[in-house]
CSV table of C-alpha atoms in Angstrom, one decimal:
chain,number,residue,atom,x,y,z
O,1,MET,CA,13.5,-0.5,-4.3
O,2,ALA,CA,10.7,-1.1,-2.2
O,3,GLY,CA,9.4,-3.9,-3.3
O,4,LYS,CA,5.6,-2.6,-2.8
O,5,PRO,CA,3.3,-3.3,-5.6
O,6,LYS,CA,3.5,-0.3,-8.0
O,7,LEU,CA,0.0,0.7,-9.6
O,8,TYR,CA,0.3,2.1,-13.2
O,9,TYR,CA,-3.4,4.0,-13.9
O,10,PHE,CA,-5.1,7.5,-14.0
O,11,ASP,CA,-5.7,9.5,-10.8
O,12,GLY,CA,-9.3,8.1,-10.4
O,13,ARG,CA,-11.1,5.0,-9.7
O,14,GLY,CA,-11.9,3.3,-13.1
O,15,LYS,CA,-10.6,-0.4,-13.2
O,16,MET,CA,-7.9,0.2,-10.9
O,17,GLU,CA,-10.0,0.8,-7.7
O,18,SER,CA,-11.1,-2.6,-6.8
O,19,ILE,CA,-7.4,-3.2,-7.1
O,20,ARG,CA,-6.6,-0.7,-4.6
O,21,TRP,CA,-9.5,-1.9,-2.4
O,22,LEU,CA,-8.0,-5.3,-1.8
O,23,LEU,CA,-4.6,-4.4,-1.4
O,24,ALA,CA,-5.8,-2.1,1.3
O,25,ALA,CA,-8.0,-4.9,2.9
O,26,ALA,CA,-5.3,-7.3,2.8
O,27,GLY,CA,-2.9,-4.4,4.5
O,28,VAL,CA,-0.5,-4.3,1.3
O,29,GLU,CA,1.3,-0.8,1.0
O,30,PHE,CA,1.4,0.2,-2.6
O,31,GLU,CA,2.9,2.9,-4.9
O,32,GLU,CA,1.1,4.5,-7.6
O,33,GLU,CA,2.2,6.3,-11.2
O,34,PHE,CA,-0.8,8.4,-12.5
O,35,LEU,CA,-1.1,8.9,-16.2
O,36,GLU,CA,-1.7,12.4,-16.9
O,37,THR,CA,-0.2,12.6,-20.4
O,38,ARG,CA,-0.5,10.9,-23.8
O,39,GLU,CA,3.3,10.7,-23.9
O,40,GLN,CA,3.4,8.8,-20.7
O,41,TYR,CA,1.2,6.2,-22.2
O,42,GLU,CA,2.9,5.7,-25.4
O,43,LYS,CA,6.0,5.1,-23.5
O,44,LEU,CA,4.7,2.3,-21.7
O,45,LEU,CA,3.7,0.9,-24.8
O,46,GLN,CA,7.1,1.4,-26.4
O,47,ASP,CA,8.9,-0.2,-23.5
O,48,GLY,CA,6.2,-3.4,-24.0
O,49,SER,CA,5.2,-3.0,-20.5
O,50,LEU,CA,1.5,-3.3,-21.4
O,51,LEU,CA,0.8,-6.9,-22.6
O,52,PHE,CA,-2.5,-5.9,-24.5
O,53,GLN,CA,-1.6,-1.8,-24.9
O,54,GLN,CA,-3.5,-1.2,-21.9
O,55,VAL,CA,-4.0,-0.5,-18.3
O,56,PRO,CA,-4.4,-1.1,-15.3
O,57,MET,CA,-0.8,-2.6,-15.1
O,58,VAL,CA,0.5,-3.9,-11.6
O,59,GLU,CA,4.1,-4.4,-11.3
O,60,ILE,CA,3.9,-6.9,-8.2
O,61,ASP,CA,6.6,-9.7,-7.7
O,62,GLY,CA,8.5,-9.3,-10.7
O,63,MET,CA,5.4,-9.4,-13.0
O,64,LYS,CA,4.0,-6.5,-15.0
O,65,MET,CA,0.4,-7.8,-14.5
O,66,VAL,CA,-2.4,-6.7,-16.8
O,67,GLN,CA,-6.0,-7.3,-17.0
O,68,THR,CA,-8.0,-6.5,-13.6
O,69,ARG,CA,-9.4,-10.0,-12.9
O,70,ALA,CA,-6.1,-11.5,-13.3
O,71,ILE,CA,-4.3,-9.2,-10.8
O,72,LEU,CA,-7.2,-9.3,-8.5
O,73,ASN,CA,-7.1,-13.0,-8.8
O,74,TYR,CA,-3.4,-13.0,-7.9
O,75,ILE,CA,-3.8,-10.8,-4.8
O,76,ALA,CA,-6.5,-12.4,-3.5
O,77,ALA,CA,-4.8,-15.7,-3.4
O,78,LYS,CA,-1.5,-14.4,-2.5
O,79,TYR,CA,-2.9,-12.9,0.7
O,80,ASN,CA,-5.4,-15.6,1.7
O,81,LEU,CA,-8.5,-13.9,0.8
O,82,TYR,CA,-9.7,-16.4,-2.0
O,83,GLY,CA,-11.2,-19.1,0.3
O,84,LYS,CA,-9.7,-22.6,1.5
O,85,ASP,CA,-10.4,-24.5,-1.6
O,86,LEU,CA,-11.7,-25.0,-4.9
O,87,LYS,CA,-15.2,-24.7,-3.8
O,88,GLU,CA,-14.9,-21.8,-1.9
O,89,ARG,CA,-12.9,-20.0,-4.5
O,90,ALA,CA,-16.0,-20.9,-6.7
O,91,LEU,CA,-18.4,-19.4,-4.6
O,92,ILE,CA,-16.4,-16.1,-4.4
O,93,ASP,CA,-15.5,-16.0,-8.1
O,94,MET,CA,-19.5,-16.3,-8.5
O,95,TYR,CA,-20.1,-13.4,-5.9
O,96,VAL,CA,-17.5,-11.5,-7.3
O,97,GLY,CA,-18.7,-11.9,-10.8
O,98,GLY,CA,-22.0,-10.3,-10.0
O,99,THR,CA,-20.5,-7.0,-8.0
O,100,ASP,CA,-18.4,-6.8,-10.9
O,101,ASP,CA,-21.2,-6.8,-13.3
O,102,LEU,CA,-23.1,-4.2,-11.2
O,103,MET,CA,-19.6,-1.9,-10.9
O,104,GLY,CA,-19.6,-2.1,-14.4
O,105,PHE,CA,-22.6,-0.2,-15.0
O,106,ILE,CA,-21.3,2.3,-12.9
O,107,LEU,CA,-17.7,2.6,-14.5
O,108,ILE,CA,-19.4,3.8,-17.7
O,109,PHE,CA,-21.5,6.6,-15.6
O,110,PRO,CA,-19.2,9.5,-16.1
O,111,PHE,CA,-18.6,9.1,-19.7
O,112,LEU,CA,-22.3,9.5,-20.2
O,113,SER,CA,-24.4,12.3,-21.6
O,114,ALA,CA,-26.2,14.3,-19.2
O,115,GLU,CA,-29.4,12.8,-20.4
O,116,ASP,CA,-28.2,9.3,-20.4
O,117,LYS,CA,-26.6,9.7,-16.7
O,118,GLU,CA,-30.1,10.1,-15.5
O,119,LYS,CA,-31.3,6.8,-17.4
O,120,GLN,CA,-28.2,5.2,-16.5
O,121,ARG,CA,-28.6,5.9,-12.7
O,122,ALA,CA,-32.0,4.7,-12.7
O,123,PHE,CA,-30.9,1.3,-14.5
O,124,ILE,CA,-28.1,1.0,-11.8
O,125,VAL,CA,-30.8,1.3,-8.8
O,126,GLU,CA,-32.8,-1.1,-10.5
O,127,LYS,CA,-30.3,-3.5,-11.1
O,128,ALA,CA,-28.7,-3.1,-7.7
O,129,THR,CA,-32.2,-3.5,-5.9
O,130,SER,CA,-33.4,-6.2,-8.1
O,131,ARG,CA,-31.2,-8.5,-9.0
O,132,TYR,CA,-27.7,-7.9,-7.6
O,133,PHE,CA,-28.9,-7.0,-3.5
O,134,PRO,CA,-31.5,-9.6,-3.2
O,135,ALA,CA,-28.8,-12.3,-4.2
O,136,TYR,CA,-26.4,-11.0,-1.3
O,137,GLU,CA,-28.9,-10.2,1.1
O,138,LYS,CA,-30.1,-14.3,0.6
O,139,VAL,CA,-26.8,-15.5,0.9
O,140,LEU,CA,-26.0,-13.5,4.5
O,141,LYS,CA,-29.8,-14.4,5.9
O,142,ASP,CA,-29.3,-18.1,4.8
O,143,HIS,CA,-26.1,-19.0,6.4
O,144,GLY,CA,-26.4,-16.3,9.1
O,145,GLN,CA,-22.7,-15.5,9.4
O,146,ASP,CA,-20.5,-12.5,9.1
O,147,PHE,CA,-18.8,-13.1,5.8
O,148,LEU,CA,-19.9,-14.2,2.7
O,149,VAL,CA,-17.8,-17.3,2.1
O,150,GLY,CA,-16.5,-20.0,4.6
O,151,LYS,CA,-16.6,-17.9,7.8
O,152,ASN,CA,-13.6,-15.8,6.9
O,153,PHE,CA,-13.4,-12.6,5.6
O,154,SER,CA,-12.6,-12.8,1.9
O,155,TRP,CA,-12.1,-10.5,-1.4
O,156,ALA,CA,-16.1,-11.0,-2.0
O,157,ASP,CA,-16.5,-9.0,1.0
O,158,VAL,CA,-14.1,-6.4,0.1
O,159,HIS,CA,-15.8,-6.5,-3.6
O,160,LEU,CA,-19.6,-6.4,-2.1
O,161,LEU,CA,-18.8,-3.4,0.2
O,162,GLU,CA,-17.1,-1.3,-2.5
O,163,ALA,CA,-20.1,-2.0,-4.7
O,164,ILE,CA,-22.7,-1.4,-1.8
O,165,LEU,CA,-20.9,2.5,-1.4
O,166,MET,CA,-20.7,3.1,-5.1
O,167,VAL,CA,-24.4,2.5,-5.5
O,168,GLU,CA,-25.2,4.4,-2.3
O,169,GLU,CA,-23.1,7.3,-4.1
O,170,LYS,CA,-26.1,7.0,-6.6
O,171,LYS,CA,-28.9,6.8,-4.4
O,172,SER,CA,-28.3,7.1,-0.7
O,173,ASP,CA,-31.2,5.3,0.6
O,174,VAL,CA,-30.6,2.3,-1.7
O,175,LEU,CA,-30.2,-0.3,1.3
O,176,THR,CA,-33.5,0.1,2.6
O,177,GLY,CA,-35.0,-3.2,2.6
O,178,PHE,CA,-31.7,-5.0,2.9
O,179,PRO,CA,-31.0,-5.1,6.7
O,180,GLN,CA,-28.7,-8.0,6.3
O,181,LEU,CA,-26.5,-5.7,4.0
O,182,GLN,CA,-27.1,-3.1,6.2
O,183,ALA,CA,-25.6,-4.8,8.8
O,184,PHE,CA,-22.9,-6.2,6.5
O,185,LYS,CA,-21.7,-3.0,5.6
O,186,ALA,CA,-21.5,-1.9,9.2
O,187,ARG,CA,-19.4,-4.8,10.2
O,188,ILE,CA,-17.0,-4.6,6.9
O,189,SER,CA,-16.3,-0.9,7.2
O,190,SER,CA,-15.0,-1.4,10.5
O,191,ILE,CA,-12.3,-3.9,9.9
O,192,PRO,CA,-9.1,-2.0,10.8
O,193,THR,CA,-7.8,-1.9,7.1
O,194,ILE,CA,-10.9,-1.3,5.6
O,195,LYS,CA,-11.6,1.7,8.0
O,196,LYS,CA,-8.4,3.1,7.4
O,197,PHE,CA,-8.9,2.9,3.5
O,198,LEU,CA,-12.1,4.7,4.0
O,199,GLN,CA,-10.6,7.6,5.8
O,200,PRO,CA,-9.5,10.6,4.3
O,201,GLY,CA,-6.0,10.6,2.9
O,202,SER,CA,-5.7,6.7,2.0
O,203,GLN,CA,-5.2,6.2,-1.7
O,204,ARG,CA,-9.0,5.5,-2.3
O,205,LYS,CA,-10.1,7.8,-5.2
O,206,PRO,CA,-13.0,10.0,-5.4
O,207,VAL,CA,-16.2,9.8,-7.1
O,208,PRO,CA,-15.0,10.4,-11.0
O,209,ASP,CA,-15.2,13.8,-12.0
O,210,ASP,CA,-15.2,15.8,-15.3
O,211,LYS,CA,-11.6,16.2,-14.8
O,212,TYR,CA,-11.1,12.5,-14.9
O,213,VAL,CA,-13.0,12.0,-17.6
O,214,GLU,CA,-11.2,14.5,-19.8
O,215,THR,CA,-8.0,12.8,-18.9
O,216,VAL,CA,-8.9,9.2,-20.0
O,217,ARG,CA,-10.1,10.5,-23.2
O,218,ARG,CA,-7.0,12.6,-24.1
O,219,VAL,CA,-4.6,10.1,-22.9
O,220,LEU,CA,-6.3,6.8,-24.2
O,221,ARG,CA,-8.2,8.9,-27.3
O,222,ALA,CA,-11.2,6.6,-26.6
O,223,TYR,CA,-14.5,6.6,-24.9
O,224,ASP,CA,-15.9,9.5,-26.6
O,225,ASN,CA,-19.2,8.1,-27.6
O,226,MET,CA,-20.4,6.1,-24.8
O,227,LYS,CA,-24.1,5.0,-24.7
O,228,ALA,CA,-26.2,3.9,-21.6
O,229,ASN,CA,-27.3,0.4,-20.7
U,1,MET,CA,-29.0,-39.0,-12.3
U,2,SER,CA,-25.4,-39.3,-13.8
U,3,GLY,CA,-23.1,-37.1,-11.6
U,4,LYS,CA,-22.1,-35.5,-15.0
U,5,PRO,CA,-21.9,-31.4,-15.1
U,6,ARG,CA,-25.2,-30.2,-16.9
U,7,LEU,CA,-25.3,-27.0,-18.9
U,8,THR,CA,-28.0,-24.9,-19.3
U,9,TYR,CA,-28.2,-22.5,-22.0
U,10,LEU,CA,-29.3,-21.8,-25.3
U,11,ASN,CA,-28.5,-24.3,-28.1
U,12,GLY,CA,-26.1,-22.5,-29.7
U,13,ARG,CA,-22.1,-20.8,-28.6
U,14,GLY,CA,-23.0,-17.6,-26.7
U,15,ARG,CA,-21.2,-17.5,-23.6
U,16,MET,CA,-21.2,-21.3,-22.9
U,17,GLU,CA,-19.2,-22.1,-25.5
U,18,PRO,CA,-15.8,-22.0,-23.7
U,19,VAL,CA,-17.3,-24.0,-21.0
U,20,ARG,CA,-18.4,-26.8,-23.6
U,21,TRP,CA,-14.5,-26.4,-25.0
U,22,LEU,CA,-12.9,-26.5,-21.6
U,23,LEU,CA,-15.2,-29.6,-20.4
U,24,ALA,CA,-14.3,-31.4,-23.6
U,25,ALA,CA,-10.7,-30.6,-23.6
U,26,ALA,CA,-10.2,-32.5,-20.1
U,27,GLY,CA,-12.1,-35.2,-21.4
U,28,VAL,CA,-15.2,-34.6,-19.1
U,29,GLU,CA,-18.8,-35.7,-20.4
U,30,PHE,CA,-21.6,-33.4,-19.8
U,31,GLU,CA,-25.4,-33.0,-20.4
U,32,GLU,CA,-27.4,-30.0,-21.8
U,33,ILE,CA,-30.7,-28.4,-21.4
U,34,PHE,CA,-31.4,-25.9,-24.3
U,35,LEU,CA,-33.5,-23.2,-23.4
U,36,GLU,CA,-36.2,-22.4,-26.3
U,37,THR,CA,-38.9,-20.2,-24.7
U,38,ARG,CA,-39.5,-17.5,-22.5
U,39,GLU,CA,-41.5,-19.9,-20.1
U,40,GLN,CA,-38.6,-22.0,-19.4
U,41,TYR,CA,-36.2,-19.2,-18.6
U,42,GLU,CA,-38.9,-17.6,-16.4
U,43,LYS,CA,-39.3,-21.2,-14.6
U,44,LEU,CA,-35.8,-21.1,-14.1
U,45,ILE,CA,-36.0,-17.8,-12.2
U,46,LYS,CA,-38.7,-18.8,-10.3
U,47,ASP,CA,-37.1,-21.7,-9.4
U,48,GLY,CA,-34.2,-19.9,-7.6
U,49,VAL,CA,-31.4,-21.4,-9.6
U,50,LEU,CA,-30.1,-18.3,-11.3
U,51,MET,CA,-28.2,-16.4,-8.5
U,52,PHE,CA,-28.3,-13.3,-10.6
U,53,GLN,CA,-31.2,-14.4,-13.1
U,54,GLN,CA,-28.8,-15.3,-15.7
U,55,VAL,CA,-27.5,-18.1,-17.7
U,56,PRO,CA,-24.9,-19.8,-18.1
U,57,LEU,CA,-25.8,-22.1,-15.5
U,58,VAL,CA,-23.7,-25.4,-14.8
U,59,GLU,CA,-25.1,-27.7,-12.3
U,60,ILE,CA,-21.6,-29.3,-11.2
U,61,ASP,CA,-20.5,-31.3,-7.8
U,62,GLY,CA,-23.8,-29.9,-6.3
U,63,MET,CA,-23.3,-26.2,-7.0
U,64,LYS,CA,-25.7,-24.3,-9.4
U,65,MET,CA,-22.6,-22.1,-10.9
U,66,VAL,CA,-23.3,-19.0,-12.6
U,67,GLN,CA,-20.7,-16.3,-13.8
U,68,THR,CA,-18.9,-17.9,-16.8
U,69,ARG,CA,-15.3,-16.9,-15.3
U,70,ALA,CA,-16.3,-18.6,-12.1
U,71,ILE,CA,-17.1,-21.6,-14.0
U,72,LEU,CA,-14.4,-21.8,-15.9
U,73,SER,CA,-12.0,-21.1,-13.1
U,74,TYR,CA,-13.5,-24.0,-11.2
U,75,ILE,CA,-13.5,-26.7,-14.0
U,76,ALA,CA,-9.8,-25.5,-14.6
U,77,GLY,CA,-8.7,-26.0,-11.0
U,78,LYS,CA,-10.4,-29.2,-10.8
U,79,HIS,CA,-8.9,-30.9,-13.9
U,80,ASN,CA,-5.4,-29.5,-13.5
U,81,LEU,CA,-5.5,-27.1,-16.2
U,82,TYR,CA,-4.6,-23.8,-14.0
U,83,GLY,CA,-0.9,-24.3,-13.8
U,84,LYS,CA,1.3,-25.5,-11.0
U,85,ASP,CA,1.4,-22.4,-8.8
U,86,LEU,CA,0.2,-18.9,-8.3
U,87,LYS,CA,2.5,-17.5,-10.7
U,88,GLU,CA,1.4,-19.9,-13.6
U,89,ARG,CA,-2.1,-19.1,-12.6
U,90,ALA,CA,-1.4,-15.5,-12.9
U,91,LEU,CA,-0.2,-16.1,-16.5
U,92,ILE,CA,-2.8,-18.2,-17.5
U,93,ASP,CA,-5.4,-15.7,-16.1
U,94,MET,CA,-3.8,-12.8,-18.3
U,95,TYR,CA,-3.9,-14.6,-21.3
U,96,VAL,CA,-7.3,-16.1,-21.0
U,97,GLU,CA,-8.7,-12.4,-19.9
U,98,GLY,CA,-7.1,-11.0,-23.0
U,99,ILE,CA,-8.4,-13.7,-25.3
U,100,THR,CA,-12.1,-13.0,-23.6
U,101,ASP,CA,-11.8,-9.7,-24.4
U,102,LEU,CA,-11.1,-10.4,-28.3
U,103,MET,CA,-14.1,-13.2,-28.1
U,104,GLN,CA,-16.1,-10.4,-26.6
U,105,MET,CA,-16.5,-8.6,-30.1
U,106,ILE,CA,-17.2,-11.9,-31.8
U,107,LEU,CA,-20.1,-12.8,-29.3
U,108,VAL,CA,-21.6,-9.5,-29.8
U,109,PHE,CA,-21.0,-9.2,-33.5
U,110,PRO,CA,-24.3,-11.5,-34.4
U,111,PHE,CA,-26.3,-8.7,-32.7
U,112,SER,CA,-25.2,-5.7,-34.6
U,113,PRO,CA,-27.3,-4.1,-37.1
U,114,PRO,CA,-26.2,-5.1,-40.7
U,115,GLU,CA,-24.8,-1.9,-41.8
U,116,ALA,CA,-22.4,-2.0,-39.0
U,117,LYS,CA,-21.4,-5.6,-39.8
U,118,ALA,CA,-18.4,-5.1,-42.1
U,119,LYS,CA,-16.9,-2.4,-39.9
U,120,ASN,CA,-16.9,-4.9,-36.9
U,121,ILE,CA,-15.2,-7.6,-38.7
U,122,ASP,CA,-12.8,-5.0,-39.5
U,123,SER,CA,-12.5,-4.2,-35.7
U,124,ILE,CA,-12.1,-7.8,-35.0
U,125,LYS,CA,-9.2,-8.4,-37.5
U,126,GLU,CA,-7.7,-5.2,-36.1
U,127,ARG,CA,-7.6,-6.2,-32.5
U,128,ALA,CA,-6.8,-10.1,-33.5
U,129,THR,CA,-3.7,-9.1,-35.7
U,130,ASN,CA,-2.3,-5.9,-33.8
U,131,ARG,CA,-3.1,-6.4,-30.1
U,132,TYR,CA,-3.9,-10.1,-29.2
U,133,PHE,CA,-2.2,-12.7,-31.8
U,134,PRO,CA,1.2,-10.7,-31.8
U,135,VAL,CA,1.2,-11.3,-28.0
U,136,PHE,CA,0.7,-15.1,-28.2
U,137,GLU,CA,2.9,-15.5,-31.0
U,138,LYS,CA,5.8,-13.7,-29.1
U,139,VAL,CA,5.0,-16.0,-25.9
U,140,LEU,CA,5.5,-19.5,-28.0
U,141,LYS,CA,8.4,-17.8,-29.8
U,142,GLN,CA,10.4,-17.0,-26.8
U,143,HIS,CA,10.2,-20.2,-24.8
U,144,GLY,CA,9.7,-22.5,-27.6
U,145,GLN,CA,7.4,-25.0,-26.0
U,146,ASP,CA,4.2,-26.6,-27.4
U,147,PHE,CA,1.8,-24.7,-24.7
U,148,LEU,CA,1.5,-21.2,-23.5
U,149,VAL,CA,2.4,-22.0,-19.9
U,150,GLY,CA,4.4,-23.8,-18.0
U,151,ASN,CA,5.4,-26.3,-20.6
U,152,LYS,CA,2.1,-28.2,-20.1
U,153,PHE,CA,-1.6,-28.0,-21.6
U,154,SER,CA,-3.7,-25.6,-19.6
U,155,TRP,CA,-6.9,-23.6,-19.8
U,156,ALA,CA,-4.7,-20.9,-21.6
U,157,ASP,CA,-4.4,-23.2,-24.8
U,158,VAL,CA,-8.0,-24.1,-24.9
U,159,GLN,CA,-9.0,-20.5,-25.0
U,160,LEU,CA,-6.6,-19.5,-27.7
U,161,ILE,CA,-7.4,-22.3,-29.7
U,162,GLU,CA,-10.9,-21.9,-29.5
U,163,ALA,CA,-10.6,-17.9,-30.4
U,164,ILE,CA,-8.2,-18.8,-33.4
U,165,LEU,CA,-10.8,-20.6,-34.9
U,166,ALA,CA,-13.5,-18.4,-34.2
U,167,VAL,CA,-11.7,-15.6,-36.0
U,168,GLU,CA,-10.9,-17.7,-38.8
U,169,GLU,CA,-14.4,-18.1,-39.2
U,170,LYS,CA,-14.4,-14.5,-39.8
U,171,ILE,CA,-11.3,-13.7,-41.4
U,172,PRO,CA,-10.0,-16.8,-43.0
U,173,ALA,CA,-6.8,-15.9,-43.5
U,174,VAL,CA,-6.2,-14.3,-40.2
U,175,LEU,CA,-3.1,-16.4,-39.1
U,176,SER,CA,-0.7,-15.6,-42.1
U,177,GLY,CA,2.2,-13.6,-40.7
U,178,PHE,CA,1.6,-16.1,-37.6
U,179,PRO,CA,3.6,-19.0,-38.2
U,180,GLN,CA,4.1,-19.8,-34.0
U,181,LEU,CA,0.3,-20.0,-34.0
U,182,GLN,CA,-0.5,-21.8,-37.3
U,183,ALA,CA,1.9,-24.7,-35.5
U,184,PHE,CA,0.0,-24.1,-32.3
U,185,LYS,CA,-3.5,-24.4,-34.1
U,186,LYS,CA,-2.2,-27.9,-35.6
U,187,ARG,CA,-0.8,-29.1,-32.5
U,188,MET,CA,-4.0,-28.1,-30.6
U,189,SER,CA,-6.6,-29.6,-33.0
U,190,ASN,CA,-4.5,-33.0,-32.9
U,191,MET,CA,-4.7,-33.2,-29.3
U,192,PRO,CA,-6.9,-36.4,-28.7
U,193,THR,CA,-9.9,-34.4,-26.6
U,194,ILE,CA,-9.9,-31.7,-28.8
U,195,LYS,CA,-9.7,-33.6,-32.0
U,196,LYS,CA,-12.7,-35.4,-31.1
U,197,PHE,CA,-14.5,-32.2,-30.1
U,198,LEU,CA,-13.8,-30.8,-33.6
U,199,GLN,CA,-15.7,-33.5,-35.2
U,200,PRO,CA,-19.1,-33.5,-36.4
U,201,GLY,CA,-21.7,-34.9,-33.9
U,202,SER,CA,-19.5,-33.4,-31.0
U,203,PRO,CA,-21.2,-30.9,-28.4
U,204,ARG,CA,-19.7,-28.0,-30.3
U,205,LYS,CA,-22.2,-25.7,-31.7
U,206,PRO,CA,-22.1,-24.1,-35.0
U,207,PRO,CA,-21.1,-20.3,-35.7
U,208,PRO,CA,-24.5,-18.3,-34.5
U,209,ASP,CA,-27.0,-17.5,-37.1
U,210,GLU,CA,-30.2,-15.6,-37.5
U,211,CYS,CA,-32.1,-18.7,-35.8
U,212,TYR,CA,-29.8,-18.3,-32.8
U,213,VAL,CA,-30.3,-14.6,-32.2
U,214,GLU,CA,-34.0,-14.5,-32.7
U,215,THR,CA,-34.1,-17.1,-29.8
U,216,VAL,CA,-32.0,-15.4,-27.7
U,217,LEU,CA,-34.1,-12.2,-28.3
U,218,LYS,CA,-37.3,-14.4,-27.8
U,219,VAL,CA,-36.2,-15.9,-24.4
U,220,PHE,CA,-34.5,-12.9,-22.9
U,221,LYS,CA,-36.8,-10.4,-24.3
U,222,LYS,CA,-34.6,-7.2,-23.0
């Protein structure tokens, strides 16, 4: 019995990916159980393991935690990635809220029709370059520090790097015009725990493919009719 | 210049209502600026006060806070409504997030087309009675305490009473079959700060009507 956190989700990014990123950034090893069949999911339901009948679910410190944000908050605080006081936490929460909204547009992307995917790709790039990236570019420019909040590496940095990389997967040159973010990306990517996570063989999951979409739809019996933003 | 938190939003519930509830429950007086025109909104953007060009905006303790969850977490933390340690905070976060998912259905309801409204009410009823209310009924039954977490009033209790009342507005008998929640509702409604908030003349906003929907569409013109 390891005492390592155990993640219950599909073998793919979805809502669990931010949790994998944060645990990895904190240098915390974790185990994963991948949902592949409806029966597995129904067993979790019957066992009463899923408070609101949903995954992600993370077993950590004797709790069966659900709700992505609750899980992330707990990990961030436990591993000192949540700022030093209430005001730093407020900044981190604001920044994470923004990157969460941005990554939310990407989350639904694999479930869209081919035609809607093109629309959504344009929408993601537009929001990233006109709303989100400028906000973080300004934060970094204004204080000139290496990290977003309080001169210390925090959850906000991890989340922003994750978001940057995801948007780049949709448009590779999207950071043109954002020199602060380019430097930020290089800096944060070279932090040892993150560098390790970005290497092949880590628990980072690849861009979702049709097989992933099919698995989610089959296991949850949902998400058949998603529309672009 | 009062030092009171200042809320900027439309004159209606939307995403700001949980913030009004939480401040009121904590006994904190606040001011409000209501967005009525597109021009007001564009001025806020031009002035650079909306980090992601969105409201809610809450000016509090020298910060211009956006992102509803961030605002609520800050208020809860500041006013001792966030549990006594990390594990209590984890429970509060789980409960609040679940309730927020239910409230999201209510949030979008006024904007759904007329032909979808009956179906949406059914969905809200189904989720409330099969997914969310049973959880909190069980939590309260198992520990037998007055409050959801740590035997102490917290953000989770405020969020739950808000949600119960909001769902009841759509489905009046929704709490039948949930005796713990009925007792909880009564207890919370009688807490002095909440009782005051539930009285006419408080900053609590009425259920969204067509005028509210029109204003939202006009100001944000998506």
